[in-house]
PDB file of C-alpha atoms in Angstrom:
ATOM      1  CA  MET A 252      82.239 128.722 124.605  1.00 70.00           C
ATOM      2  CA  ASN A 253      85.802 128.861 123.888  1.00 90.00           C
ATOM      3  CA  LYS A 254      87.098 128.721 120.177  1.00 90.00           C
ATOM      4  CA  PHE A 255      88.488 125.106 120.903  1.00 91.00           C
ATOM      5  CA  VAL A 256      85.367 123.377 121.995  1.00 94.00           C
ATOM      6  CA  VAL A 257      83.438 124.964 119.001  1.00 96.00           C
ATOM      7  CA  LEU A 258      86.013 123.346 116.404  1.00 95.00           C
ATOM      8  CA  LEU A 259      86.296 120.100 118.337  1.00 96.00           C
ATOM      9  CA  ALA A 260      81.962 119.895 118.063  1.00 97.00           C
ATOM     10  CA  ILE A 261      82.392 120.743 114.434  1.00 97.00           C
ATOM     11  CA  ALA A 262      85.043 117.839 114.092  1.00 98.00           C
ATOM     12  CA  LEU A 263      82.719 115.488 116.154  1.00 98.00           C
ATOM     13  CA  VAL A 264      79.618 116.184 113.814  1.00 98.00           C
ATOM     14  CA  VAL A 265      81.793 115.780 110.627  1.00 98.00           C
ATOM     15  CA  SER A 266      83.617 112.562 111.703  1.00 98.00           C
ATOM     16  CA  THR A 267      80.442 111.071 112.853  1.00 98.00           C
ATOM     17  CA  GLY A 268      78.829 112.316 109.560  1.00 98.00           C
ATOM     18  CA  TYR A 269      81.235 110.628 107.301  1.00 98.00           C
ATOM     19  CA  THR A 270      80.675 107.674 109.103  1.00 98.00           C
ATOM     20  CA  VAL A 271      76.895 107.124 109.158  1.00 98.00           C
ATOM     21  CA  VAL A 272      76.444 108.982 105.903  1.00 98.00           C
ATOM     22  CA  THR A 273      78.961 106.752 104.072  1.00 98.00           C
ATOM     23  CA  TYR A 274      77.247 103.765 105.584  1.00 98.00           C
ATOM     24  CA  GLN A 275      74.108 104.443 104.415  1.00 98.00           C
ATOM     25  CA  GLU A 276      75.333 105.629 100.990  1.00 98.00           C
ATOM     26  CA  PHE A 277      77.676 102.730 100.068  1.00 98.00           C
ATOM     27  CA  PHE A 278      75.686  99.811 101.844  1.00 98.00           C
ATOM     28  CA  GLY A 279      72.334 101.125 102.365  1.00 98.00           C
ATOM     29  CA  GLY A 280      73.176  99.916 106.103  1.00 97.00           C
ATOM     30  CA  PHE A 281      69.907 101.557 107.676  1.00 98.00           C
ATOM     31  CA  THR A 282      67.406 101.022 104.974  1.00 98.00           C
ATOM     32  CA  ASN A 283      68.118  97.703 102.612  1.00 95.00           C
ATOM     33  CA  LEU A 284      71.829  96.076 103.420  1.00 96.00           C
ATOM     34  CA  HIS A 285      73.919  94.969 100.349  1.00 97.00           C
ATOM     35  CA  ASN A 286      77.618  94.937  99.666  1.00 97.00           C
ATOM     36  CA  TYR A 287      77.977  95.290  95.603  1.00 97.00           C
ATOM     37  CA  SER A 288      81.613  94.434  96.395  1.00 97.00           C
ATOM     38  CA  LYS A 289      80.785  90.331  96.921  1.00 95.00           C
ATOM     39  CA  THR A 290      79.575  89.275  93.453  1.00 95.00           C
ATOM     40  CA  PRO A 291      80.322  90.018  89.861  1.00 96.00           C
ATOM     41  CA  GLY A 292      77.623  91.837  87.816  1.00 98.00           C
ATOM     42  CA  TYR A 293      77.361  93.142  84.564  1.00 98.00           C
ATOM     43  CA  VAL A 294      75.332  95.922  82.727  1.00 98.00           C
ATOM     44  CA  LEU A 295      74.735  96.045  78.893  1.00 98.00           C
ATOM     45  CA  THR A 296      73.078  99.051  78.518  1.00 98.00           C
ATOM     46  CA  GLY A 297      74.010 100.527  74.945  1.00 98.00           C
ATOM     47  CA  THR A 298      74.316  97.104  73.549  1.00 98.00           C
ATOM     48  CA  MET A 299      72.905  96.535  69.556  1.00 98.00           C
ATOM     49  CA  LEU A 300      72.146  94.353  67.448  1.00 98.00           C
ATOM     50  CA  TYR A 301      72.110  94.763  63.682  1.00 98.00           C
ATOM     51  CA  PRO A 302      70.246  92.798  60.864  1.00 97.00           C
ATOM     52  CA  ASN A 303      73.584  91.413  59.481  1.00 97.00           C
ATOM     53  CA  GLY A 304      73.971  89.621  62.398  1.00 97.00           C
ATOM     54  CA  THR A 305      76.479  92.075  64.068  1.00 98.00           C
ATOM     55  CA  LEU A 306      76.349  92.245  67.827  1.00 98.00           C
ATOM     56  CA  ASP A 307      77.701  95.198  69.238  1.00 98.00           C
ATOM     57  CA  LEU A 308      77.722  93.713  73.285  1.00 98.00           C
ATOM     58  CA  GLN A 309      78.447  96.639  75.667  1.00 98.00           C
ATOM     59  CA  VAL A 310      79.609  95.449  78.694  1.00 98.00           C
ATOM     60  CA  ALA A 311      80.496  96.792  81.947  1.00 98.00           C
ATOM     61  CA  ASN A 312      81.599  95.014  84.775  1.00 98.00           C
ATOM     62  CA  GLU A 313      79.937  97.329  87.842  1.00 98.00           C
ATOM     63  CA  TYR A 314      79.881  94.739  90.654  1.00 98.00           C
ATOM     64  CA  GLY A 315      82.088  92.245  92.404  1.00 96.00           C
ATOM     65  CA  PRO A 316      85.871  92.062  93.911  1.00 95.00           C
ATOM     66  CA  ASP A 317      88.171  94.426  92.424  1.00 93.00           C
ATOM     67  CA  THR A 318      91.179  92.324  92.609  1.00 90.00           C
ATOM     68  CA  TYR A 319      90.118  89.378  90.026  1.00 87.00           C
ATOM     69  CA  GLY A 320      87.745  90.712  87.765  1.00 90.00           C
ATOM     70  CA  GLY A 321      84.486  88.999  85.885  1.00 96.00           C
ATOM     71  CA  PHE A 322      84.851  86.364  83.453  1.00 98.00           C
ATOM     72  CA  ILE A 323      82.062  86.015  80.991  1.00 98.00           C
ATOM     73  CA  VAL A 324      81.476  82.304  79.367  1.00 98.00           C
ATOM     74  CA  LEU A 325      78.205  82.547  77.450  1.00 98.00           C
ATOM     75  CA  VAL A 326      76.704  85.088  75.661  1.00 98.00           C
ATOM     76  CA  GLN A 327      73.221  84.406  74.427  1.00 98.00           C
ATOM     77  CA  VAL A 328      70.616  86.015  71.497  1.00 98.00           C
ATOM     78  CA  LEU A 329      67.282  85.413  72.551  1.00 97.00           C
ATOM     79  CA  ASN A 330      63.771  85.713  71.428  1.00 95.00           C
ATOM     80  CA  SER A 331      61.128  82.915  72.480  1.00 92.00           C
ATOM     81  CA  SER A 332      64.292  80.682  72.308  1.00 96.00           C
ATOM     82  CA  VAL A 333      68.127  80.897  71.958  1.00 98.00           C
ATOM     83  CA  VAL A 334      68.492  82.193  68.300  1.00 98.00           C
ATOM     84  CA  TYR A 335      72.379  82.280  68.488  1.00 98.00           C
ATOM     85  CA  GLN A 336      74.949  82.104  71.563  1.00 98.00           C
ATOM     86  CA  TRP A 337      78.964  82.067  71.759  1.00 98.00           C
ATOM     87  CA  ASN A 338      80.472  79.795  74.479  1.00 98.00           C
ATOM     88  CA  ALA A 339      83.508  79.974  76.382  1.00 98.00           C
ATOM     89  CA  SER A 340      85.803  78.662  73.853  1.00 97.00           C
ATOM     90  CA  GLN A 341      84.753  81.196  71.219  1.00 98.00           C
ATOM     91  CA  LEU A 342      84.768  84.105  73.834  1.00 98.00           C
ATOM     92  CA  GLY A 343      88.087  83.203  75.364  1.00 98.00           C
ATOM     93  CA  THR A 344      89.701  83.558  71.622  1.00 98.00           C
ATOM     94  CA  LEU A 345      88.311  86.563  70.510  1.00 98.00           C
ATOM     95  CA  PRO A 346      90.591  88.973  68.783  1.00 98.00           C
ATOM     96  CA  LYS A 347      92.128  92.095  70.218  1.00 97.00           C
ATOM     97  CA  SER A 348      90.319  94.104  67.634  1.00 98.00           C
ATOM     98  CA  GLU A 349      86.940  93.118  68.360  1.00 98.00           C
ATOM     99  CA  ILE A 350      87.192  94.347  71.920  1.00 98.00           C
ATOM    100  CA  SER A 351      87.300  98.412  72.634  1.00 98.00           C
ATOM    101  CA  ASN A 352      87.833  99.485  76.074  1.00 98.00           C
ATOM    102  CA  GLU A 353      86.551 102.740  77.355  1.00 97.00           C
ATOM    103  CA  TYR A 354      89.457 103.183  79.824  1.00 97.00           C
ATOM    104  CA  PRO A 355      93.171 102.292  78.959  1.00 95.00           C
ATOM    105  CA  LEU A 356      93.946 100.535  82.059  1.00 95.00           C
ATOM    106  CA  HIS A 357      92.591  96.973  82.980  1.00 96.00           C
ATOM    107  CA  PRO A 358      91.510  96.130  79.704  1.00 97.00           C
ATOM    108  CA  ALA A 359      88.838  93.700  78.702  1.00 98.00           C
ATOM    109  CA  HIS A 360      90.219  90.748  76.773  1.00 98.00           C
ATOM    110  CA  SER A 361      90.165  86.839  76.058  1.00 98.00           C
ATOM    111  CA  ASP A 362      92.111  84.726  78.090  1.00 97.00           C
ATOM    112  CA  GLY A 363      91.943  81.736  76.467  1.00 97.00           C
ATOM    113  CA  PHE A 364      88.935  80.356  78.803  1.00 97.00           C
ATOM    114  CA  ALA A 365      86.496  83.398  78.781  1.00 98.00           C
ATOM    115  CA  LEU A 366      86.070  87.146  78.356  1.00 98.00           C
ATOM    116  CA  VAL A 367      87.492  88.643  80.991  1.00 98.00           C
ATOM    117  CA  VAL A 368      86.139  92.218  81.743  1.00 98.00           C
ATOM    118  CA  PRO A 369      87.939  93.793  85.187  1.00 97.00           C
ATOM    119  CA  LEU A 370      86.026  95.535  87.466  1.00 97.00           C
ATOM    120  CA  GLY A 371      84.859  99.072  86.479  1.00 97.00           C
ATOM    121  CA  GLN A 372      86.010  98.487  82.870  1.00 98.00           C
ATOM    122  CA  ASN A 373      83.345  99.217  80.246  1.00 98.00           C
ATOM    123  CA  ALA A 374      84.199  97.562  76.796  1.00 98.00           C
ATOM    124  CA  THR A 375      82.361  97.254  73.561  1.00 98.00           C
ATOM    125  CA  VAL A 376      82.897  93.594  72.074  1.00 98.00           C
ATOM    126  CA  VAL A 377      82.125  93.136  68.455  1.00 98.00           C
ATOM    127  CA  LEU A 378      80.402  89.454  68.096  1.00 98.00           C
ATOM    128  CA  HIS A 379      79.431  88.161  64.680  1.00 98.00           C
ATOM    129  CA  MET A 380      76.410  85.683  64.096  1.00 97.00           C
ATOM    130  CA  PRO A 381      76.908  83.289  60.678  1.00 97.00           C
ATOM    131  CA  PHE A 382      73.706  84.549  59.442  1.00 97.00           C
ATOM    132  CA  SER A 383      71.511  87.397  59.448  1.00 97.00           C
ATOM    133  CA  VAL A 384      68.678  88.188  62.216  1.00 97.00           C
ATOM    134  CA  ASN A 385      64.652  89.014  61.304  1.00 97.00           C
ATOM    135  CA  PRO A 386      63.173  92.252  62.376  1.00 97.00           C
ATOM    136  CA  GLY A 387      61.772  92.079  66.215  1.00 97.00           C
ATOM    137  CA  LYS A 388      62.873  92.299  69.950  1.00 98.00           C
ATOM    138  CA  TYR A 389      65.683  90.584  71.230  1.00 98.00           C
ATOM    139  CA  THR A 390      67.212  89.763  74.478  1.00 98.00           C
ATOM    140  CA  VAL A 391      71.195  89.632  74.761  1.00 98.00           C
ATOM    141  CA  ARG A 392      72.172  87.957  77.877  1.00 98.00           C
ATOM    142  CA  VAL A 393      75.755  87.165  79.725  1.00 98.00           C
ATOM    143  CA  TYR A 394      76.643  84.711  82.091  1.00 98.00           C
ATOM    144  CA  ASP A 395      79.285  84.958  84.631  1.00 98.00           C
ATOM    145  CA  VAL A 396      81.412  81.975  85.050  1.00 97.00           C
ATOM    146  CA  ASP A 397      79.631  81.057  88.457  1.00 96.00           C
ATOM    147  CA  GLY A 398      76.710  80.380  85.844  1.00 97.00           C
ATOM    148  CA  GLN A 399      74.307  83.423  86.939  1.00 97.00           C
ATOM    149  CA  TYR A 400      73.167  85.938  84.777  1.00 98.00           C
ATOM    150  CA  SER A 401      71.911  88.079  87.590  1.00 98.00           C
ATOM    151  CA  SER A 402      73.262  89.480  90.824  1.00 97.00           C
ATOM    152  CA  ASN A 403      72.903  92.635  93.125  1.00 95.00           C
ATOM    153  CA  GLY A 404      69.331  92.795  92.196  1.00 95.00           C
ATOM    154  CA  VAL A 405      70.450  93.119  88.444  1.00 97.00           C
ATOM    155  CA  LYS A 406      69.857  91.052  85.353  1.00 98.00           C
ATOM    156  CA  PHE A 407      73.101  90.954  82.758  1.00 98.00           C
ATOM    157  CA  GLN A 408      70.758  91.321  79.822  1.00 98.00           C
ATOM    158  CA  ALA A 409      69.779  94.143  77.721  1.00 98.00           C
ATOM    159  CA  GLN A 410      66.344  94.311  75.504  1.00 98.00           C
ATOM    160  CA  VAL A 411      67.618  95.247  71.614  1.00 98.00           C
ATOM    161  CA  THR A 412      65.366  95.842  68.567  1.00 98.00           C
ATOM    162  CA  VAL A 413      66.238  95.190  64.599  1.00 96.00           C
ATOM    163  CA  GLY A 414      65.124  96.808  62.231  1.00 84.00           C
TER     164      GLY A 414
ATOM    165  CA  MET B 261     100.156 109.552 127.220  1.00 84.00           C
ATOM    166  CA  ALA B 262      98.285 106.565 125.516  1.00 93.00           C
ATOM    167  CA  LEU B 263      98.101 108.491 121.972  1.00 95.00           C
ATOM    168  CA  PRO B 264     101.352 106.981 120.465  1.00 96.00           C
ATOM    169  CA  ILE B 265      99.828 103.621 120.646  1.00 97.00           C
ATOM    170  CA  ILE B 266      97.575 104.626 117.737  1.00 97.00           C
ATOM    171  CA  ARG B 267      99.489 107.530 116.196  1.00 98.00           C
ATOM    172  CA  ILE B 268     102.280 105.055 115.053  1.00 98.00           C
ATOM    173  CA  THR B 269     100.194 102.417 113.817  1.00 98.00           C
ATOM    174  CA  LEU B 270      98.412 105.043 112.028  1.00 98.00           C
ATOM    175  CA  GLY B 271     101.133 106.940 110.900  1.00 98.00           C
ATOM    176  CA  PHE B 272     102.880 103.681 109.272  1.00 98.00           C
ATOM    177  CA  MET B 273      99.474 102.566 107.172  1.00 98.00           C
ATOM    178  CA  TYR B 274     100.243 105.742 105.091  1.00 98.00           C
ATOM    179  CA  PHE B 275     104.265 105.578 105.432  1.00 98.00           C
ATOM    180  CA  SER B 276     103.983 102.183 104.525  1.00 98.00           C
ATOM    181  CA  ALA B 277     101.845 102.690 101.616  1.00 98.00           C
ATOM    182  CA  PHE B 278     104.802 104.700  99.869  1.00 98.00           C
ATOM    183  CA  LEU B 279     107.260 101.874 100.965  1.00 98.00           C
ATOM    184  CA  ARG B 280     105.441  99.219  99.289  1.00 98.00           C
ATOM    185  CA  ARG B 281     105.030 101.418  95.901  1.00 97.00           C
ATOM    186  CA  VAL B 282     108.846 102.676  96.124  1.00 97.00           C
ATOM    187  CA  VAL B 283     111.036 100.266  97.989  1.00 97.00           C
ATOM    188  CA  ASN B 284     109.053  96.917  98.139  1.00 98.00           C
ATOM    189  CA  MET B 285     107.369  96.966  94.462  1.00 97.00           C
ATOM    190  CA  PRO B 286     108.476 100.424  92.432  1.00 97.00           C
ATOM    191  CA  ALA B 287     106.669  98.178  89.377  1.00 97.00           C
ATOM    192  CA  LYS B 288     103.521  99.693  91.187  1.00 97.00           C
ATOM    193  CA  MET B 289     104.480 102.989  89.897  1.00 98.00           C
ATOM    194  CA  ILE B 290     105.242 102.320  86.371  1.00 97.00           C
ATOM    195  CA  PRO B 291     102.152 102.923  84.309  1.00 97.00           C
ATOM    196  CA  SER B 292     103.038 100.265  81.812  1.00 95.00           C
ATOM    197  CA  SER B 293     103.216  97.662  84.535  1.00 95.00           C
ATOM    198  CA  PRO B 294     100.245  95.586  85.159  1.00 91.00           C
ATOM    199  CA  ALA B 295     100.984  96.041  88.616  1.00 94.00           C
ATOM    200  CA  TYR B 296     100.426 100.186  88.269  1.00 97.00           C
ATOM    201  CA  VAL B 297      98.877 101.471  91.179  1.00 97.00           C
ATOM    202  CA  GLY B 298      96.297 103.989  88.508  1.00 96.00           C
ATOM    203  CA  GLY B 299      94.489 100.882  87.535  1.00 95.00           C
ATOM    204  CA  LYS B 300      92.817 100.925  91.145  1.00 96.00           C
ATOM    205  CA  LEU B 301      90.826 104.061  90.467  1.00 96.00           C
ATOM    206  CA  ILE B 302      89.045 102.020  87.766  1.00 97.00           C
ATOM    207  CA  THR B 303      87.725  99.804  90.115  1.00 97.00           C
ATOM    208  CA  PHE B 304      86.273 102.586  92.044  1.00 98.00           C
ATOM    209  CA  ILE B 305      84.252 103.907  89.223  1.00 97.00           C
ATOM    210  CA  PRO B 306      81.188 101.860  89.510  1.00 98.00           C
ATOM    211  CA  HIS B 307      79.660 103.047  92.664  1.00 98.00           C
ATOM    212  CA  ALA B 308      82.034 106.390  93.710  1.00 98.00           C
ATOM    213  CA  TRP B 309      80.265 108.971  95.732  1.00 98.00           C
ATOM    214  CA  LEU B 310      80.425 112.496  94.290  1.00 98.00           C
ATOM    215  CA  ILE B 311      84.264 112.250  92.846  1.00 97.00           C
ATOM    216  CA  GLY B 312      83.031 109.762  90.114  1.00 97.00           C
ATOM    217  CA  GLY B 313      83.420 112.591  87.244  1.00 97.00           C
ATOM    218  CA  LEU B 314      86.671 113.167  88.903  1.00 97.00           C
ATOM    219  CA  LEU B 315      88.145 109.663  88.892  1.00 98.00           C
ATOM    220  CA  GLU B 316      87.137 109.381  85.125  1.00 97.00           C
ATOM    221  CA  TYR B 317      88.666 112.387  84.011  1.00 98.00           C
ATOM    222  CA  THR B 318      91.911 111.206  85.851  1.00 98.00           C
ATOM    223  CA  ILE B 319      91.877 107.642  84.374  1.00 97.00           C
ATOM    224  CA  MET B 320      91.431 109.420  80.688  1.00 97.00           C
ATOM    225  CA  HIS B 321      94.235 111.611  81.332  1.00 98.00           C
ATOM    226  CA  PRO B 322      97.177 108.920  81.940  1.00 97.00           C
ATOM    227  CA  ALA B 323      99.803 112.123  82.358  1.00 98.00           C
ATOM    228  CA  PHE B 324      97.407 113.770  85.053  1.00 98.00           C
ATOM    229  CA  LEU B 325      96.616 110.232  86.694  1.00 98.00           C
ATOM    230  CA  TYR B 326     100.800 109.580  87.169  1.00 98.00           C
ATOM    231  CA  ASP B 327     101.231 112.752  88.564  1.00 98.00           C
ATOM    232  CA  PHE B 328      98.232 112.748  90.745  1.00 98.00           C
ATOM    233  CA  LEU B 329      99.616 109.400  92.092  1.00 98.00           C
ATOM    234  CA  VAL B 330     103.141 110.890  92.572  1.00 98.00           C
ATOM    235  CA  ALA B 331     101.695 113.815  94.719  1.00 98.00           C
ATOM    236  CA  TRP B 332      99.330 111.647  96.825  1.00 98.00           C
ATOM    237  CA  THR B 333     102.189 109.042  97.680  1.00 98.00           C
ATOM    238  CA  VAL B 334     104.386 111.544  98.566  1.00 98.00           C
ATOM    239  CA  LEU B 335     101.618 113.171 100.791  1.00 98.00           C
ATOM    240  CA  GLU B 336     101.053 109.751 102.485  1.00 98.00           C
ATOM    241  CA  ALA B 337     105.009 109.188 103.341  1.00 98.00           C
ATOM    242  CA  VAL B 338     105.344 112.700 104.513  1.00 98.00           C
ATOM    243  CA  PHE B 339     102.730 113.028 106.710  1.00 98.00           C
ATOM    244  CA  GLY B 340     102.589 109.593 107.505  1.00 98.00           C
ATOM    245  CA  LEU B 341     106.266 109.596 108.890  1.00 98.00           C
ATOM    246  CA  PHE B 342     105.603 113.122 110.637  1.00 98.00           C
ATOM    247  CA  LEU B 343     102.823 111.419 112.194  1.00 98.00           C
ATOM    248  CA  MET B 344     104.991 108.456 113.210  1.00 98.00           C
ATOM    249  CA  LEU B 345     107.272 111.081 115.046  1.00 98.00           C
ATOM    250  CA  GLY B 346     105.022 112.821 116.301  1.00 97.00           C
ATOM    251  CA  PHE B 347     106.057 115.987 114.114  1.00 97.00           C
ATOM    252  CA  MET B 348     103.490 118.774 113.850  1.00 96.00           C
ATOM    253  CA  SER B 349     101.023 116.249 114.771  1.00 96.00           C
ATOM    254  CA  ARG B 350      97.902 118.459 114.321  1.00 96.00           C
ATOM    255  CA  LEU B 351      98.726 119.365 110.494  1.00 96.00           C
ATOM    256  CA  SER B 352      99.461 115.575 110.021  1.00 97.00           C
ATOM    257  CA  GLY B 353      96.317 114.570 111.613  1.00 98.00           C
ATOM    258  CA  LEU B 354      94.485 116.978 109.435  1.00 97.00           C
ATOM    259  CA  VAL B 355      96.450 115.926 106.138  1.00 98.00           C
ATOM    260  CA  ILE B 356      95.826 111.870 106.789  1.00 98.00           C
ATOM    261  CA  ALA B 357      92.021 112.459 107.972  1.00 98.00           C
ATOM    262  CA  LEU B 358      91.725 114.486 104.476  1.00 98.00           C
ATOM    263  CA  LEU B 359      93.577 111.177 102.745  1.00 98.00           C
ATOM    264  CA  ALA B 360      91.765 108.739 104.507  1.00 98.00           C
ATOM    265  CA  TRP B 361      88.058 110.407 103.865  1.00 98.00           C
ATOM    266  CA  GLY B 362      88.632 111.796  99.937  1.00 98.00           C
ATOM    267  CA  ILE B 363      89.956 107.914  99.219  1.00 97.00           C
ATOM    268  CA  GLY B 364      86.627 106.438 100.826  1.00 98.00           C
ATOM    269  CA  LEU B 365      84.755 108.418  98.384  1.00 98.00           C
ATOM    270  CA  GLY B 366      86.000 106.607  95.705  1.00 98.00           C
ATOM    271  CA  ALA B 367      86.791 103.138  97.562  1.00 98.00           C
ATOM    272  CA  ALA B 368      84.406 102.807 100.202  1.00 98.00           C
ATOM    273  CA  TRP B 369      82.098 100.605  98.190  1.00 98.00           C
ATOM    274  CA  ILE B 370      84.760  97.753  97.951  1.00 97.00           C
ATOM    275  CA  GLY B 371      85.490  94.891 100.847  1.00 95.00           C
ATOM    276  CA  SER B 372      84.221  91.716 100.082  1.00 90.00           C
ATOM    277  CA  THR B 373      84.950  90.068 103.791  1.00 90.00           C
ATOM    278  CA  CYS B 374      83.826  92.992 106.237  1.00 92.00           C
ATOM    279  CA  LEU B 375      83.418  96.520 103.995  1.00 96.00           C
ATOM    280  CA  ASP B 376      86.617  96.415 104.185  1.00 96.00           C
ATOM    281  CA  GLU B 377      87.627  99.800 102.509  1.00 97.00           C
ATOM    282  CA  TRP B 378      84.729 101.881 104.450  1.00 98.00           C
ATOM    283  CA  GLN B 379      85.929 100.776 107.643  1.00 98.00           C
ATOM    284  CA  ILE B 380      89.424 101.840 106.956  1.00 98.00           C
ATOM    285  CA  ALA B 381      88.244 105.409 105.683  1.00 98.00           C
ATOM    286  CA  ALA B 382      85.853 106.120 108.818  1.00 98.00           C
ATOM    287  CA  VAL B 383      88.106 104.625 111.379  1.00 98.00           C
ATOM    288  CA  GLU B 384      91.420 106.085 110.179  1.00 98.00           C
ATOM    289  CA  GLY B 385      89.688 109.524 109.045  1.00 98.00           C
ATOM    290  CA  ALA B 386      88.520 109.631 112.888  1.00 98.00           C
ATOM    291  CA  ALA B 387      91.427 108.394 114.583  1.00 98.00           C
ATOM    292  CA  ALA B 388      93.767 111.111 112.452  1.00 98.00           C
ATOM    293  CA  LEU B 389      91.281 114.016 113.129  1.00 98.00           C
ATOM    294  CA  VAL B 390      91.779 113.189 117.034  1.00 97.00           C
ATOM    295  CA  PHE B 391      95.542 114.353 116.561  1.00 97.00           C
ATOM    296  CA  VAL B 392      94.430 117.927 115.212  1.00 96.00           C
ATOM    297  CA  PHE B 393      92.788 118.143 118.271  1.00 95.00           C
ATOM    298  CA  ALA B 394      95.036 116.363 120.668  1.00 95.00           C
ATOM    299  CA  GLY B 395      98.493 117.269 119.242  1.00 95.00           C
ATOM    300  CA  SER B 396     101.390 115.092 120.771  1.00 94.00           C
ATOM    301  CA  LYS B 397     103.075 115.381 123.822  1.00 90.00           C
ATOM    302  CA  TRP B 398     104.840 112.187 125.118  1.00 92.00           C
ATOM    303  CA  LEU B 399     107.126 110.349 122.331  1.00 95.00           C
ATOM    304  CA  SER B 400     106.970 112.876 119.868  1.00 96.00           C
ATOM    305  CA  VAL B 401     109.133 115.769 118.442  1.00 96.00           C
ATOM    306  CA  ASP B 402     106.472 117.829 118.983  1.00 95.00           C
ATOM    307  CA  GLN B 403     107.425 118.054 122.983  1.00 94.00           C
ATOM    308  CA  LEU B 404     110.851 119.269 122.106  1.00 94.00           C
ATOM    309  CA  LEU B 405     108.884 122.065 119.945  1.00 93.00           C
ATOM    310  CA  ILE B 406     106.278 123.254 122.512  1.00 92.00           C
ATOM    311  CA  LYS B 407     109.000 123.894 124.944  1.00 92.00           C
ATOM    312  CA  LYS B 408     110.613 126.269 123.045  1.00 90.00           C
ATOM    313  CA  TYR B 409     107.602 127.620 121.082  1.00 89.00           C
ATOM    314  CA  PRO B 410     104.934 127.132 123.026  1.00 88.00           C
ATOM    315  CA  ASN B 411     102.267 128.985 121.017  1.00 84.00           C
ATOM    316  CA  GLY B 412     102.851 126.918 117.677  1.00 87.00           C
ATOM    317  CA  LEU B 413     104.691 128.565 114.382  1.00 88.00           C
ATOM    318  CA  LYS B 414     104.572 132.527 114.693  1.00 87.00           C
ATOM    319  CA  ILE B 415     103.896 134.271 111.127  1.00 86.00           C
ATOM    320  CA  GLY B 416     103.729 137.861 111.789  1.00 86.00           C
ATOM    321  CA  ARG B 417     101.058 138.343 114.245  1.00 86.00           C
ATOM    322  CA  TRP B 418      99.261 134.847 113.394  1.00 85.00           C
ATOM    323  CA  SER B 419     100.656 131.815 115.283  1.00 84.00           C
ATOM    324  CA  LEU B 420      99.723 128.453 113.772  1.00 85.00           C
ATOM    325  CA  PRO B 421      99.205 125.569 116.231  1.00 84.00           C
ATOM    326  CA  LEU B 422     100.792 123.269 114.026  1.00 85.00           C
ATOM    327  CA  TRP B 423     102.123 121.179 116.971  1.00 86.00           C
TER     328      TRP B 423
END
């Protein structure tokens, strides 16, 4: 077989391989089809709650469209019921000093209506309750502006322990 | 004969990226602008494949990010134009295939309508690779070169089949 045909065969395998492997890798096309780019979704890993009522909300926007960010309109601290929550008007007017972003571009910010977390950004947002909290286990949950607290098989919440 | 139908459009996909960033909207290449193209890399991070670490490093080093974007844009402009002209089509096809597949490793999970970025990466990569083997005959600069130098570029005792 001449060299041209060998190279052509390799190119065919590489090209077709890229197509089918990335189809499975990015979309699970041959097993469980999914598209992470449709609906916003947040991951709260690393969130901490302190006895004085300070919440370090660690929020990463890892799902949804790339051009329009995610809009968080409600943050709740729960045990059996809601201990405290921050609504849209509070989240929409957070001072810049309470938000720190992992990446320098596309920072998370308040826009007057919501806490905006652009796709891919991972921000620490410091929120203060007006009272201290008892030791114990709590759930911290955020709601997207579409009213959901889960999408893409992920719940936008974290378990935290105080004390 | 029919290859220019795909070659010219494919080349324009890359050459026009340069036009958008440099001619239509120069703000896309200004790091302090909200339109800065560098911000796109953040949106790739959550579900990038194999190159997540590289993307994070690039975003955390703004000077490197800028150089990377300039280099990428130059490659798109030069080899996109070469492909349209049918100049060094075999080399241009290889470069464009690598650009298409490379960006796909980061972006292919994005696309809320039709797995958009994945389709772009897979189709443009495969299409560009065709020219590595097919070269350009009709309606190309290469056909003039082939007449004069049928064995490609000669360097010492090596002949590189760039066209």
